[in-house]
């Protein structure tokens, strides 16, 4: 009985924790893109994004195709989110992750 009470208390505590905040790029993507783009879209062999410039170009292309009229910052934020979540491409010069550093998987100074 004592263990059940502890487990219940732990589950209530975990449920009370705030959910992790989504980045702007993630919010834009889940709102406007994820209905048509499943995770398979990003890791399939025939994907159109092969590096950072083509990833950003694809985000720009598709947002324009559906008439979103995103600003350059919106395109970059969605590309950052996709890069952090799926691709791990070397970022373009001056491109930072939403956490303020280089995107995960980026190796500074290595080539």
Short mmCIF file of N, CA and C in Angstrom, two decimals, residues 35-108:
data_model
loop_
_atom_site.label_atom_id
_atom_site.label_comp_id
_atom_site.label_asym_id
_atom_site.label_seq_id
_atom_site.Cartn_x
_atom_site.Cartn_y
_atom_site.Cartn_z
N UNK A 35 0.80 18.06 -41.24
CA UNK A 35 -0.36 17.34 -41.75
C UNK A 35 -0.01 16.57 -43.03
N UNK A 36 0.88 17.11 -43.83
CA UNK A 36 1.28 16.45 -45.08
C UNK A 36 2.64 15.79 -45.01
N UNK A 37 3.49 16.23 -44.09
CA UNK A 37 4.86 15.72 -43.99
C UNK A 37 5.02 14.87 -42.74
N UNK A 38 5.10 13.58 -42.94
CA UNK A 38 5.36 12.69 -41.81
C UNK A 38 6.87 12.62 -41.59
N UNK A 39 7.29 11.96 -40.53
CA UNK A 39 8.73 11.82 -40.26
C UNK A 39 9.43 11.10 -41.41
N UNK A 40 8.74 10.18 -42.08
CA UNK A 40 9.37 9.46 -43.19
C UNK A 40 9.82 10.40 -44.30
N UNK A 41 9.13 11.52 -44.45
CA UNK A 41 9.50 12.50 -45.47
C UNK A 41 10.94 12.97 -45.28
N UNK A 42 11.38 13.06 -44.06
CA UNK A 42 12.68 13.65 -43.76
C UNK A 42 13.83 12.66 -43.77
N UNK A 43 13.55 11.38 -43.66
CA UNK A 43 14.66 10.44 -43.66
C UNK A 43 14.62 9.44 -44.79
N UNK A 44 13.73 9.65 -45.75
CA UNK A 44 13.68 8.76 -46.91
C UNK A 44 14.88 8.99 -47.82
N UNK A 45 15.24 8.01 -48.63
CA UNK A 45 16.41 8.12 -49.51
C UNK A 45 16.25 9.20 -50.57
N UNK A 46 15.03 9.43 -51.04
CA UNK A 46 14.80 10.40 -52.12
C UNK A 46 14.51 11.81 -51.61
N UNK A 47 14.91 12.12 -50.38
CA UNK A 47 14.62 13.46 -49.86
C UNK A 47 15.35 14.53 -50.66
N UNK A 48 14.72 15.69 -50.77
CA UNK A 48 15.27 16.79 -51.56
C UNK A 48 16.33 17.58 -50.79
N UNK A 49 16.25 17.60 -49.46
CA UNK A 49 17.22 18.34 -48.65
C UNK A 49 18.47 17.48 -48.46
N UNK A 50 19.60 17.96 -48.98
CA UNK A 50 20.86 17.21 -48.90
C UNK A 50 21.92 17.93 -48.07
N UNK A 51 21.67 19.21 -47.75
CA UNK A 51 22.59 20.01 -46.95
C UNK A 51 21.80 21.22 -46.44
N UNK A 52 22.45 22.08 -45.66
CA UNK A 52 21.74 23.23 -45.08
C UNK A 52 21.09 24.11 -46.15
N UNK A 53 21.81 24.52 -47.22
CA UNK A 53 21.18 25.40 -48.22
C UNK A 53 19.96 24.77 -48.89
N UNK A 54 20.01 23.46 -49.19
CA UNK A 54 18.85 22.84 -49.84
C UNK A 54 17.70 22.64 -48.85
N UNK A 55 18.02 22.44 -47.57
CA UNK A 55 16.96 22.35 -46.56
C UNK A 55 16.21 23.68 -46.47
N UNK A 56 16.96 24.76 -46.35
CA UNK A 56 16.33 26.08 -46.27
C UNK A 56 15.55 26.39 -47.55
N UNK A 57 16.09 26.00 -48.69
CA UNK A 57 15.40 26.23 -49.97
C UNK A 57 14.09 25.44 -50.04
N UNK A 58 14.07 24.23 -49.53
CA UNK A 58 12.85 23.43 -49.53
C UNK A 58 11.78 24.02 -48.61
N UNK A 59 12.21 24.50 -47.45
CA UNK A 59 11.25 25.14 -46.54
C UNK A 59 10.66 26.38 -47.24
N UNK A 60 11.51 27.18 -47.87
CA UNK A 60 11.06 28.39 -48.57
C UNK A 60 10.11 28.02 -49.71
N UNK A 61 10.45 26.98 -50.45
CA UNK A 61 9.64 26.54 -51.59
C UNK A 61 8.24 26.13 -51.13
N UNK A 62 8.18 25.26 -50.11
CA UNK A 62 6.88 24.72 -49.71
C UNK A 62 6.01 25.73 -49.00
N UNK A 63 6.60 26.62 -48.21
CA UNK A 63 5.76 27.63 -47.57
C UNK A 63 5.17 28.55 -48.63
N UNK A 64 5.94 28.82 -49.68
CA UNK A 64 5.42 29.64 -50.77
C UNK A 64 4.33 28.93 -51.57
N UNK A 65 4.51 27.61 -51.74
CA UNK A 65 3.53 26.81 -52.49
C UNK A 65 2.16 26.81 -51.84
N UNK A 66 2.13 26.88 -50.52
CA UNK A 66 0.83 26.87 -49.85
C UNK A 66 0.40 28.27 -49.39
N UNK A 67 1.16 29.29 -49.83
CA UNK A 67 0.76 30.68 -49.62
C UNK A 67 0.90 31.20 -48.20
N UNK A 68 1.93 30.76 -47.48
CA UNK A 68 2.09 31.21 -46.10
C UNK A 68 2.74 32.58 -45.98
N UNK A 69 3.52 33.00 -46.96
CA UNK A 69 4.18 34.31 -46.95
C UNK A 69 5.03 34.51 -45.70
N UNK A 70 5.80 33.49 -45.32
CA UNK A 70 6.68 33.59 -44.15
C UNK A 70 7.81 34.57 -44.42
N UNK A 71 8.27 35.23 -43.39
CA UNK A 71 9.45 36.08 -43.45
C UNK A 71 10.69 35.17 -43.44
N UNK A 72 11.85 35.75 -43.78
CA UNK A 72 13.10 34.98 -43.80
C UNK A 72 13.38 34.32 -42.44
N UNK A 73 13.09 35.03 -41.35
CA UNK A 73 13.32 34.46 -40.01
C UNK A 73 12.45 33.23 -39.78
N UNK A 74 11.23 33.23 -40.27
CA UNK A 74 10.34 32.08 -40.11
C UNK A 74 10.89 30.87 -40.86
N UNK A 75 11.34 31.11 -42.09
CA UNK A 75 11.93 30.03 -42.90
C UNK A 75 13.15 29.46 -42.18
N UNK A 76 14.02 30.32 -41.67
CA UNK A 76 15.22 29.86 -40.96
C UNK A 76 14.86 29.08 -39.69
N UNK A 77 13.86 29.54 -38.95
CA UNK A 77 13.46 28.85 -37.72
C UNK A 77 12.93 27.46 -38.01
N UNK A 78 12.13 27.31 -39.06
CA UNK A 78 11.61 25.99 -39.43
C UNK A 78 12.76 25.11 -39.91
N UNK A 79 13.66 25.66 -40.72
CA UNK A 79 14.82 24.90 -41.17
C UNK A 79 15.68 24.47 -39.98
N UNK A 80 15.88 25.36 -39.01
CA UNK A 80 16.63 25.00 -37.79
C UNK A 80 15.97 23.85 -37.04
N UNK A 81 14.66 23.96 -36.88
CA UNK A 81 13.93 22.90 -36.18
C UNK A 81 14.11 21.56 -36.91
N UNK A 82 13.91 21.56 -38.22
CA UNK A 82 14.05 20.32 -38.98
C UNK A 82 15.48 19.79 -38.91
N UNK A 83 16.45 20.69 -38.96
CA UNK A 83 17.84 20.27 -38.87
C UNK A 83 18.15 19.64 -37.52
N UNK A 84 17.66 20.25 -36.45
CA UNK A 84 17.89 19.71 -35.11
C UNK A 84 17.16 18.40 -34.91
N UNK A 85 15.97 18.27 -35.47
CA UNK A 85 15.12 17.09 -35.26
C UNK A 85 15.50 15.92 -36.15
N UNK A 86 15.87 16.19 -37.42
CA UNK A 86 16.05 15.11 -38.39
C UNK A 86 17.42 15.06 -39.07
N UNK A 87 17.92 16.18 -39.57
CA UNK A 87 18.98 16.14 -40.56
C UNK A 87 20.40 16.21 -40.00
N UNK A 88 20.67 17.14 -39.12
CA UNK A 88 22.01 17.33 -38.55
C UNK A 88 23.04 17.78 -39.60
N UNK A 89 22.60 18.63 -40.53
CA UNK A 89 23.51 19.19 -41.52
C UNK A 89 24.42 20.21 -40.86
N UNK A 90 25.57 20.43 -41.45
CA UNK A 90 26.46 21.52 -41.02
C UNK A 90 25.72 22.82 -41.32
N UNK A 91 25.54 23.68 -40.32
CA UNK A 91 24.78 24.91 -40.56
C UNK A 91 25.53 25.90 -41.43
N UNK A 92 24.77 26.77 -42.08
CA UNK A 92 25.38 27.85 -42.86
C UNK A 92 26.04 28.82 -41.90
N UNK A 93 27.01 29.56 -42.37
CA UNK A 93 27.70 30.55 -41.54
C UNK A 93 26.69 31.50 -40.93
N UNK A 94 26.83 31.75 -39.64
CA UNK A 94 25.94 32.68 -38.95
C UNK A 94 24.62 32.08 -38.51
N UNK A 95 24.40 30.78 -38.79
CA UNK A 95 23.17 30.12 -38.39
C UNK A 95 23.38 29.46 -37.06
N UNK A 96 22.52 29.74 -36.11
CA UNK A 96 22.63 29.17 -34.77
C UNK A 96 21.38 28.39 -34.45
N UNK A 97 21.50 27.46 -33.55
CA UNK A 97 20.34 26.69 -33.12
C UNK A 97 19.44 27.58 -32.27
N UNK A 98 18.22 27.14 -32.05
CA UNK A 98 17.29 27.91 -31.23
C UNK A 98 17.75 27.98 -29.79
N UNK A 99 18.70 27.15 -29.40
CA UNK A 99 19.23 27.17 -28.05
C UNK A 99 20.44 28.08 -27.93
N UNK A 100 20.83 28.72 -29.04
CA UNK A 100 21.90 29.69 -28.99
C UNK A 100 23.25 29.18 -29.44
N UNK A 101 23.42 27.90 -29.61
CA UNK A 101 24.69 27.33 -30.04
C UNK A 101 24.54 26.70 -31.41
N UNK A 102 25.59 26.01 -31.82
CA UNK A 102 25.51 25.29 -33.10
C UNK A 102 24.51 24.16 -32.95
N UNK A 103 23.82 23.80 -34.02
CA UNK A 103 22.86 22.70 -33.95
C UNK A 103 23.52 21.41 -33.49
N UNK A 104 22.78 20.53 -32.82
CA UNK A 104 23.36 19.26 -32.40
C UNK A 104 23.96 18.53 -33.59
N UNK A 105 25.07 17.90 -33.40
CA UNK A 105 25.72 17.17 -34.47
C UNK A 105 26.71 18.00 -35.25
N UNK A 106 26.67 19.31 -35.10
CA UNK A 106 27.62 20.17 -35.80
C UNK A 106 28.95 20.11 -35.06
N UNK A 107 29.99 19.91 -35.81
CA UNK A 107 31.33 19.83 -35.21
C UNK A 107 32.08 21.07 -35.64
N UNK A 108 32.37 21.93 -34.69
CA UNK A 108 33.02 23.19 -35.03
C UNK A 108 34.47 22.94 -35.43
#
